[in-house]
Amino acid sequence: MKFIHTADWHLGKLVHGLYMTEDQRYFLNKFVELVEEEQPDAVVIAGDLYDRSVPPTDAVELLNEILFKINVELKTPIVAIGGNHDSAERLSFGSSWYKQSQFFLTGKLEMDIQPIHIHGVNFYLVPYAEPGMVRHLLNDESIHSHQDAMKAVIGKIEQHLNPNEPNVFVGHAFVLGGQTSDSERTLSVGGSGCVGSELFEPFSYTALGHLHSPDAIKHPTVRYSGSLLKYSFSEAKQEKSISIIEMKDNGQFDLRIRSITPKNDLRELEGHLDELMDPSIYEKQNVNDYLKIILHDEGALIDPINKLRQIYPNVLHLERKIAMTDMKKKQSFSSVKEDKKSELELFKQFYEEMTTSEFTDEKNIVMAEVIEKTLKEEAGR
Amino acid sequence: MKFIHTADWHLGKLVHGLYMTEDQRYFLNKFVELVEEEQPDAVVIAGDLYDRSVPPTDAVELLNEILFKINVELKTPIVAIGGNHDSAERLSFGSSWYKQSQFFLTGKLEMDIQPIHIHGVNFYLVPYAEPGMVRHLLNDESIHSHQDAMKAVIGKIEQHLNPNEPNVFVGHAFVLGGQTSDSERTLSVGGSGCVGSELFEPFSYTALGHLHSPDAIKHPTVRYSGSLLKYSFSEAKQEKSISIIEMKDNGQFDLRIRSITPKNDLRELEGHLDELMDPSIYEKQNVNDYLKIILHDEGALIDPINKLRQIYPNVLHLERKIAMTDMKKKQSFSSVKEDKKSELELFKQFYEEMTTSEFTDEKNIVMAEVIEKTLKEEAGR
């Protein structure tokens, strides 16, 4: 039995003020082609279909269109759950009808989790739920953390789980890598909302969503598929992928990775302004990528962001490397003192680096007053 | 062929700050029973399923539950369109799947309107659309009013309409009663968003939503079903009903009306405070009804609203009759003059009638100053 594991589509996502919907549409159309090629027995989407509880209408239309192509046109069963970004109730609307064509969507956690059987594999669908919700549903006052909640939910599932069949858990949670004992858990997890991966031991494979990197944890059977696209610069160096799982009757599986090239990448670009504006440099690149640009220039630059945007229209963030290293140097008070600069001089330098505009006499006067007043107040304490 | 015509459910409606969801749930469960009894070949819902584009989640759940009962459990085809209160795109989500069980939902107007065939009757689904939307869809710059838009849409339908079959138009629009000529229309309709009922002449029956009274227009074939419940005190005296249409093969039909008693009525109640607080009066009534109370008492009353709410918990609006008649009397400036009262005296009287609290000396001083200042300014012009 072959299924595709994906998650965290985040349709309707804004990245640095820019809607990703057209990039998502491009990518998902490629994804549909991949489904057509692979002909899996199911597509699993482990939560966060949307980026927010009330997504923009074009995100609603896009999800409708893509799921319809996969489920109805390609006749592929879909197994999907709500994530923390989805509205459980809104996502659930219509799910009773979707079942007619083997589109199994569980937006909201239910008490009695019945597996979905597809080609000999049992899928257990556990959408994201706050501990308080699980405490209420199971009427168990001892549930306070995500760990407690997940343990209780899996405990309920285990009551009727047949361990001799291949069982797949589909969930949306923050899983701590590796085996943890209760005491370790208390120490390292605290109230952070993590659950231990040992909880998923009863399952042949655990298809997770929530963390955006496919390498978020190293575990033989518990896996994040990773998000559809890179949605922040902290993900710039991640390799996003589509996971294809071939599951045998004994629950063992082979994992294969496929990747889709997005319309525009999201990446960092470093250099001096002159270099980045040089055709021999930018002609080799997809200038439409979403960029965080780090400039190496020292001293003032006139309107660098607009110059850069003439070449790279999707610059989302610009920073100066000199400011970054300076800031690191000055993180401790002692290193600031070593500079032997006055507060006003330090502020002036900081201002010019951050804004790349002149620190005029007028600004100087205002700031000098502020600093004087603050120092007086401090002295008076 | 028998179908039920309903519209304007407005799920998620707030009436004077109170959510109607529980009343709507009660009523719709009775409606499901009625459908079970009548066993129609279709249920037609002519728009405004929700009261707003992003309805509260319990309204979303209620709609899901009721439509599932009717469509899947009772196996009754549903024909529904979006109204001006619905979000066309959000309502449309999933509609491709709903068709599998003969639930035909058109949230958004489409260019090429294909009829839905149910038991020999053709249903044409025309959701609410702004004239600009129709202008854009049909690429026809001459469309400016709702009349132009509806005429163009029906023109498109007529190109393939078979007049020898029974045809039902399902729409959501403000229809002007009776036959109007173009010149009359220009005079009486202007830019008000009305469409003439003559436009629906090609159809055997026109199932409308938008106006909340089933008697909104008198026309042999064009009808409003009226809203599910009374949603404003201007509807207090309307008889809400469910319309049952038995359509013959030649397009002629019989209309039958059924009514459902709501959990709580919405009505006006008049009298003196003492009378309304008298058990012999209120024991004969459903004190939980949603009430607009009109008090006949003259002079000051201490906290009448809270006294009344001890008996009638759902008083939504309270007014004094004396203030109403006084206001009518004083609508023209001449009648005010006849009273020979000063502006300050008039204000004092108005204030006491409206607030039922005392016009203290302090208030007197403030108001006298305001009036003096205003009169001076007027004299100085």
mmCIF file with all atom_site columns, C-alpha atoms in Angstrom, chain B residues 149-289:
data_model
loop_
_atom_site.group_PDB
_atom_site.id
_atom_site.type_symbol
_atom_site.label_atom_id
_atom_site.label_alt_id
_atom_site.label_comp_id
_atom_site.label_asym_id
_atom_site.label_entity_id
_atom_site.label_seq_id
_atom_site.pdbx_PDB_ins_code
_atom_site.Cartn_x
_atom_site.Cartn_y
_atom_site.Cartn_z
_atom_site.occupancy
_atom_site.B_iso_or_equiv
_atom_site.pdbx_formal_charge
_atom_site.auth_seq_id
_atom_site.auth_comp_id
_atom_site.auth_asym_id
_atom_site.auth_atom_id
_atom_site.pdbx_PDB_model_num
ATOM 1   C CA . ALA B 1 149 ? -27.758 42.352 -14.645 1.00 0.00 ? 149 ALA B CA 1
ATOM 2   C CA . MET B 1 150 ? -30.785 40.108 -14.082 1.00 0.00 ? 150 MET B CA 1
ATOM 3   C CA . LYS B 1 151 ? -32.034 40.777 -17.607 1.00 0.00 ? 151 LYS B CA 1
ATOM 4   C CA . ALA B 1 152 ? -28.653 39.770 -19.046 1.00 0.00 ? 152 ALA B CA 1
ATOM 5   C CA . VAL B 1 153 ? -28.410 36.630 -16.909 1.00 0.00 ? 153 VAL B CA 1
ATOM 6   C CA . ILE B 1 154 ? -31.925 35.520 -17.824 1.00 0.00 ? 154 ILE B CA 1
ATOM 7   C CA . GLY B 1 155 ? -31.161 36.364 -21.459 1.00 0.00 ? 155 GLY B CA 1
ATOM 8   C CA . LYS B 1 156 ? -28.256 33.914 -21.314 1.00 0.00 ? 156 LYS B CA 1
ATOM 9   C CA . ILE B 1 157 ? -30.483 31.242 -19.753 1.00 0.00 ? 157 ILE B CA 1
ATOM 10  C CA . GLU B 1 158 ? -33.181 31.749 -22.397 1.00 0.00 ? 158 GLU B CA 1
ATOM 11  C CA . GLN B 1 159 ? -30.759 30.824 -25.157 1.00 0.00 ? 159 GLN B CA 1
ATOM 12  C CA . HIS B 1 160 ? -31.081 27.176 -24.177 1.00 0.00 ? 160 HIS B CA 1
ATOM 13  C CA . LEU B 1 161 ? -34.295 27.121 -22.145 1.00 0.00 ? 161 LEU B CA 1
ATOM 14  C CA . ASN B 1 162 ? -36.970 24.714 -23.335 1.00 0.00 ? 162 ASN B CA 1
ATOM 15  C CA . PRO B 1 163 ? -40.300 26.510 -22.725 1.00 0.00 ? 163 PRO B CA 1
ATOM 16  C CA . ASN B 1 164 ? -42.197 23.227 -23.032 1.00 0.00 ? 164 ASN B CA 1
ATOM 17  C CA . GLU B 1 165 ? -40.673 21.872 -19.838 1.00 0.00 ? 165 GLU B CA 1
ATOM 18  C CA . PRO B 1 166 ? -41.302 23.039 -16.283 1.00 0.00 ? 166 PRO B CA 1
ATOM 19  C CA . ASN B 1 167 ? -38.544 25.560 -15.427 1.00 0.00 ? 167 ASN B CA 1
ATOM 20  C CA . VAL B 1 168 ? -37.888 26.958 -11.973 1.00 0.00 ? 168 VAL B CA 1
ATOM 21  C CA . PHE B 1 169 ? -35.747 30.006 -11.360 1.00 0.00 ? 169 PHE B CA 1
ATOM 22  C CA . VAL B 1 170 ? -34.008 30.088 -7.975  1.00 0.00 ? 170 VAL B CA 1
ATOM 23  C CA . GLY B 1 171 ? -32.787 33.591 -7.182  1.00 0.00 ? 171 GLY B CA 1
ATOM 24  C CA . HIS B 1 172 ? -31.961 36.110 -4.505  1.00 0.00 ? 172 HIS B CA 1
ATOM 25  C CA . ALA B 1 173 ? -33.062 39.605 -5.464  1.00 0.00 ? 173 ALA B CA 1
ATOM 26  C CA . PHE B 1 174 ? -35.240 42.563 -4.564  1.00 0.00 ? 174 PHE B CA 1
ATOM 27  C CA . VAL B 1 175 ? -38.185 42.221 -6.927  1.00 0.00 ? 175 VAL B CA 1
ATOM 28  C CA . LEU B 1 176 ? -40.627 44.988 -7.604  1.00 0.00 ? 176 LEU B CA 1
ATOM 29  C CA . GLY B 1 177 ? -44.220 43.743 -7.583  1.00 0.00 ? 177 GLY B CA 1
ATOM 30  C CA . GLY B 1 178 ? -46.368 43.725 -10.656 1.00 0.00 ? 178 GLY B CA 1
ATOM 31  C CA . GLN B 1 179 ? -45.659 44.414 -14.268 1.00 0.00 ? 179 GLN B CA 1
ATOM 32  C CA . THR B 1 180 ? -43.574 47.502 -14.945 1.00 0.00 ? 180 THR B CA 1
ATOM 33  C CA . SER B 1 181 ? -42.682 49.194 -18.178 1.00 0.00 ? 181 SER B CA 1
ATOM 34  C CA . ASP B 1 182 ? -39.202 50.519 -18.733 1.00 0.00 ? 182 ASP B CA 1
ATOM 35  C CA . SER B 1 183 ? -40.256 54.094 -18.010 1.00 0.00 ? 183 SER B CA 1
ATOM 36  C CA . GLU B 1 184 ? -42.081 53.135 -14.831 1.00 0.00 ? 184 GLU B CA 1
ATOM 37  C CA . ARG B 1 185 ? -39.093 51.179 -13.764 1.00 0.00 ? 185 ARG B CA 1
ATOM 38  C CA . THR B 1 186 ? -36.793 54.135 -14.206 1.00 0.00 ? 186 THR B CA 1
ATOM 39  C CA . LEU B 1 187 ? -39.157 56.300 -12.194 1.00 0.00 ? 187 LEU B CA 1
ATOM 40  C CA . SER B 1 188 ? -39.980 53.982 -9.357  1.00 0.00 ? 188 SER B CA 1
ATOM 41  C CA . VAL B 1 189 ? -36.888 51.865 -9.091  1.00 0.00 ? 189 VAL B CA 1
ATOM 42  C CA . GLY B 1 190 ? -34.101 54.244 -9.904  1.00 0.00 ? 190 GLY B CA 1
ATOM 43  C CA . GLY B 1 191 ? -30.857 52.926 -8.522  1.00 0.00 ? 191 GLY B CA 1
ATOM 44  C CA . SER B 1 192 ? -32.526 51.091 -5.675  1.00 0.00 ? 192 SER B CA 1
ATOM 45  C CA . GLY B 1 193 ? -31.410 47.658 -6.759  1.00 0.00 ? 193 GLY B CA 1
ATOM 46  C CA . CYS B 1 194 ? -34.855 46.335 -7.685  1.00 0.00 ? 194 CYS B CA 1
ATOM 47  C CA . VAL B 1 195 ? -35.596 44.115 -10.615 1.00 0.00 ? 195 VAL B CA 1
ATOM 48  C CA . GLY B 1 196 ? -38.941 43.904 -12.388 1.00 0.00 ? 196 GLY B CA 1
ATOM 49  C CA . SER B 1 197 ? -40.963 40.738 -11.938 1.00 0.00 ? 197 SER B CA 1
ATOM 50  C CA . GLU B 1 198 ? -41.660 40.680 -15.701 1.00 0.00 ? 198 GLU B CA 1
ATOM 51  C CA . LEU B 1 199 ? -38.115 39.390 -16.195 1.00 0.00 ? 199 LEU B CA 1
ATOM 52  C CA . PHE B 1 200 ? -39.137 36.024 -14.721 1.00 0.00 ? 200 PHE B CA 1
ATOM 53  C CA . GLU B 1 201 ? -41.877 35.492 -17.290 1.00 0.00 ? 201 GLU B CA 1
ATOM 54  C CA . PRO B 1 202 ? -39.998 32.590 -18.999 1.00 0.00 ? 202 PRO B CA 1
ATOM 55  C CA . PHE B 1 203 ? -40.172 30.496 -15.797 1.00 0.00 ? 203 PHE B CA 1
ATOM 56  C CA . SER B 1 204 ? -43.004 28.356 -14.498 1.00 0.00 ? 204 SER B CA 1
ATOM 57  C CA . TYR B 1 205 ? -42.120 29.326 -10.928 1.00 0.00 ? 205 TYR B CA 1
ATOM 58  C CA . THR B 1 206 ? -39.567 31.721 -9.450  1.00 0.00 ? 206 THR B CA 1
ATOM 59  C CA . ALA B 1 207 ? -38.353 30.763 -5.979  1.00 0.00 ? 207 ALA B CA 1
ATOM 60  C CA . LEU B 1 208 ? -36.948 33.889 -4.402  1.00 0.00 ? 208 LEU B CA 1
ATOM 61  C CA . GLY B 1 209 ? -35.080 34.878 -1.317  1.00 0.00 ? 209 GLY B CA 1
ATOM 62  C CA . HIS B 1 210 ? -34.109 38.305 0.029   1.00 0.00 ? 210 HIS B CA 1
ATOM 63  C CA . LEU B 1 211 ? -37.318 39.894 1.315   1.00 0.00 ? 211 LEU B CA 1
ATOM 64  C CA . HIS B 1 212 ? -38.414 38.427 4.624   1.00 0.00 ? 212 HIS B CA 1
ATOM 65  C CA . SER B 1 213 ? -42.167 38.431 4.144   1.00 0.00 ? 213 SER B CA 1
ATOM 66  C CA . PRO B 1 214 ? -43.881 35.649 2.197   1.00 0.00 ? 214 PRO B CA 1
ATOM 67  C CA . ASP B 1 215 ? -46.347 38.350 1.098   1.00 0.00 ? 215 ASP B CA 1
ATOM 68  C CA . ALA B 1 216 ? -43.677 40.749 -0.121  1.00 0.00 ? 216 ALA B CA 1
ATOM 69  C CA . ILE B 1 217 ? -45.060 40.657 -3.624  1.00 0.00 ? 217 ILE B CA 1
ATOM 70  C CA . LYS B 1 218 ? -48.318 39.512 -5.202  1.00 0.00 ? 218 LYS B CA 1
ATOM 71  C CA . HIS B 1 219 ? -47.560 37.648 -8.362  1.00 0.00 ? 219 HIS B CA 1
ATOM 72  C CA . PRO B 1 220 ? -48.935 34.407 -9.797  1.00 0.00 ? 220 PRO B CA 1
ATOM 73  C CA . THR B 1 221 ? -45.546 32.732 -10.353 1.00 0.00 ? 221 THR B CA 1
ATOM 74  C CA . VAL B 1 222 ? -42.893 34.850 -8.634  1.00 0.00 ? 222 VAL B CA 1
ATOM 75  C CA . ARG B 1 223 ? -42.697 34.240 -4.875  1.00 0.00 ? 223 ARG B CA 1
ATOM 76  C CA . TYR B 1 224 ? -40.714 34.883 -1.756  1.00 0.00 ? 224 TYR B CA 1
ATOM 77  C CA . SER B 1 225 ? -40.794 32.068 0.770   1.00 0.00 ? 225 SER B CA 1
ATOM 78  C CA . GLY B 1 226 ? -40.052 34.531 3.557   1.00 0.00 ? 226 GLY B CA 1
ATOM 79  C CA . SER B 1 227 ? -37.354 34.153 6.178   1.00 0.00 ? 227 SER B CA 1
ATOM 80  C CA . LEU B 1 228 ? -37.011 31.204 8.542   1.00 0.00 ? 228 LEU B CA 1
ATOM 81  C CA . LEU B 1 229 ? -37.809 33.286 11.628  1.00 0.00 ? 229 LEU B CA 1
ATOM 82  C CA . LYS B 1 230 ? -38.794 36.838 12.468  1.00 0.00 ? 230 LYS B CA 1
ATOM 83  C CA . TYR B 1 231 ? -35.540 38.744 12.572  1.00 0.00 ? 231 TYR B CA 1
ATOM 84  C CA . SER B 1 232 ? -36.747 42.277 13.337  1.00 0.00 ? 232 SER B CA 1
ATOM 85  C CA . PHE B 1 233 ? -39.721 43.910 15.026  1.00 0.00 ? 233 PHE B CA 1
ATOM 86  C CA . SER B 1 234 ? -40.887 45.192 11.643  1.00 0.00 ? 234 SER B CA 1
ATOM 87  C CA . GLU B 1 235 ? -41.550 41.488 10.898  1.00 0.00 ? 235 GLU B CA 1
ATOM 88  C CA . ALA B 1 236 ? -43.446 40.936 14.169  1.00 0.00 ? 236 ALA B CA 1
ATOM 89  C CA . LYS B 1 237 ? -46.839 40.712 12.478  1.00 0.00 ? 237 LYS B CA 1
ATOM 90  C CA . GLN B 1 238 ? -45.743 38.577 9.513   1.00 0.00 ? 238 GLN B CA 1
ATOM 91  C CA . GLU B 1 239 ? -46.879 34.985 9.251   1.00 0.00 ? 239 GLU B CA 1
ATOM 92  C CA . LYS B 1 240 ? -43.741 33.009 8.447   1.00 0.00 ? 240 LYS B CA 1
ATOM 93  C CA . SER B 1 241 ? -44.337 29.869 6.470   1.00 0.00 ? 241 SER B CA 1
ATOM 94  C CA . ILE B 1 242 ? -42.882 27.022 4.477   1.00 0.00 ? 242 ILE B CA 1
ATOM 95  C CA . SER B 1 243 ? -44.042 26.876 0.843   1.00 0.00 ? 243 SER B CA 1
ATOM 96  C CA . ILE B 1 244 ? -44.753 23.515 -0.731  1.00 0.00 ? 244 ILE B CA 1
ATOM 97  C CA . ILE B 1 245 ? -45.050 23.472 -4.481  1.00 0.00 ? 245 ILE B CA 1
ATOM 98  C CA . GLU B 1 246 ? -46.473 20.582 -6.479  1.00 0.00 ? 246 GLU B CA 1
ATOM 99  C CA . MET B 1 247 ? -45.441 21.117 -10.062 1.00 0.00 ? 247 MET B CA 1
ATOM 100 C CA . LYS B 1 248 ? -47.156 19.442 -12.977 1.00 0.00 ? 248 LYS B CA 1
ATOM 101 C CA . ASP B 1 249 ? -45.440 18.433 -16.181 1.00 0.00 ? 249 ASP B CA 1
ATOM 102 C CA . ASN B 1 250 ? -46.867 21.468 -17.984 1.00 0.00 ? 250 ASN B CA 1
ATOM 103 C CA . GLY B 1 251 ? -45.291 23.828 -15.450 1.00 0.00 ? 251 GLY B CA 1
ATOM 104 C CA . GLN B 1 252 ? -48.531 24.631 -13.652 1.00 0.00 ? 252 GLN B CA 1
ATOM 105 C CA . PHE B 1 253 ? -48.327 24.238 -9.922  1.00 0.00 ? 253 PHE B CA 1
ATOM 106 C CA . ASP B 1 254 ? -50.266 24.095 -6.688  1.00 0.00 ? 254 ASP B CA 1
ATOM 107 C CA . LEU B 1 255 ? -48.978 26.032 -3.705  1.00 0.00 ? 255 LEU B CA 1
ATOM 108 C CA . ARG B 1 256 ? -49.558 24.857 -0.174  1.00 0.00 ? 256 ARG B CA 1
ATOM 109 C CA . ILE B 1 257 ? -48.425 26.618 2.978   1.00 0.00 ? 257 ILE B CA 1
ATOM 110 C CA . ARG B 1 258 ? -47.278 24.979 6.183   1.00 0.00 ? 258 ARG B CA 1
ATOM 111 C CA . SER B 1 259 ? -46.131 26.668 9.302   1.00 0.00 ? 259 SER B CA 1
ATOM 112 C CA . ILE B 1 260 ? -43.865 25.736 12.188  1.00 0.00 ? 260 ILE B CA 1
ATOM 113 C CA . THR B 1 261 ? -44.282 27.255 15.626  1.00 0.00 ? 261 THR B CA 1
ATOM 114 C CA . PRO B 1 262 ? -40.954 28.750 16.681  1.00 0.00 ? 262 PRO B CA 1
ATOM 115 C CA . LYS B 1 263 ? -39.458 28.102 20.109  1.00 0.00 ? 263 LYS B CA 1
ATOM 116 C CA . ASN B 1 264 ? -39.996 31.758 20.973  1.00 0.00 ? 264 ASN B CA 1
ATOM 117 C CA . ASP B 1 265 ? -42.045 34.287 19.042  1.00 0.00 ? 265 ASP B CA 1
ATOM 118 C CA . LEU B 1 266 ? -40.854 37.814 18.378  1.00 0.00 ? 266 LEU B CA 1
ATOM 119 C CA . ARG B 1 267 ? -43.609 40.304 19.116  1.00 0.00 ? 267 ARG B CA 1
ATOM 120 C CA . GLU B 1 268 ? -44.688 43.638 20.523  1.00 0.00 ? 268 GLU B CA 1
ATOM 121 C CA . LEU B 1 269 ? -46.374 43.969 23.871  1.00 0.00 ? 269 LEU B CA 1
ATOM 122 C CA . GLU B 1 270 ? -48.159 47.123 25.040  1.00 0.00 ? 270 GLU B CA 1
ATOM 123 C CA . GLY B 1 271 ? -49.600 48.302 28.312  1.00 0.00 ? 271 GLY B CA 1
ATOM 124 C CA . HIS B 1 272 ? -48.945 49.947 31.629  1.00 0.00 ? 272 HIS B CA 1
ATOM 125 C CA . LEU B 1 273 ? -46.045 48.573 33.659  1.00 0.00 ? 273 LEU B CA 1
ATOM 126 C CA . ASP B 1 274 ? -48.416 47.384 36.412  1.00 0.00 ? 274 ASP B CA 1
ATOM 127 C CA . GLU B 1 275 ? -50.560 45.467 33.936  1.00 0.00 ? 275 GLU B CA 1
ATOM 128 C CA . LEU B 1 276 ? -47.559 43.764 32.324  1.00 0.00 ? 276 LEU B CA 1
ATOM 129 C CA . MET B 1 277 ? -46.257 42.752 35.754  1.00 0.00 ? 277 MET B CA 1
ATOM 130 C CA . ASP B 1 278 ? -49.665 41.247 36.664  1.00 0.00 ? 278 ASP B CA 1
ATOM 131 C CA . PRO B 1 279 ? -49.572 37.412 36.805  1.00 0.00 ? 279 PRO B CA 1
ATOM 132 C CA . SER B 1 280 ? -53.091 37.203 35.320  1.00 0.00 ? 280 SER B CA 1
ATOM 133 C CA . ILE B 1 281 ? -51.661 38.938 32.228  1.00 0.00 ? 281 ILE B CA 1
ATOM 134 C CA . TYR B 1 282 ? -48.294 37.266 31.828  1.00 0.00 ? 282 TYR B CA 1
ATOM 135 C CA . GLU B 1 283 ? -49.303 33.764 32.821  1.00 0.00 ? 283 GLU B CA 1
ATOM 136 C CA . LYS B 1 284 ? -51.302 33.490 29.605  1.00 0.00 ? 284 LYS B CA 1
ATOM 137 C CA . GLN B 1 285 ? -48.235 34.265 27.517  1.00 0.00 ? 285 GLN B CA 1
ATOM 138 C CA . ASN B 1 286 ? -44.916 32.688 26.512  1.00 0.00 ? 286 ASN B CA 1
ATOM 139 C CA . VAL B 1 287 ? -42.861 35.054 28.636  1.00 0.00 ? 287 VAL B CA 1
ATOM 140 C CA . ASN B 1 288 ? -39.688 33.841 26.872  1.00 0.00 ? 288 ASN B CA 1
ATOM 141 C CA . ASP B 1 289 ? -40.735 35.445 23.583  1.00 0.00 ? 289 ASP B CA 1
#
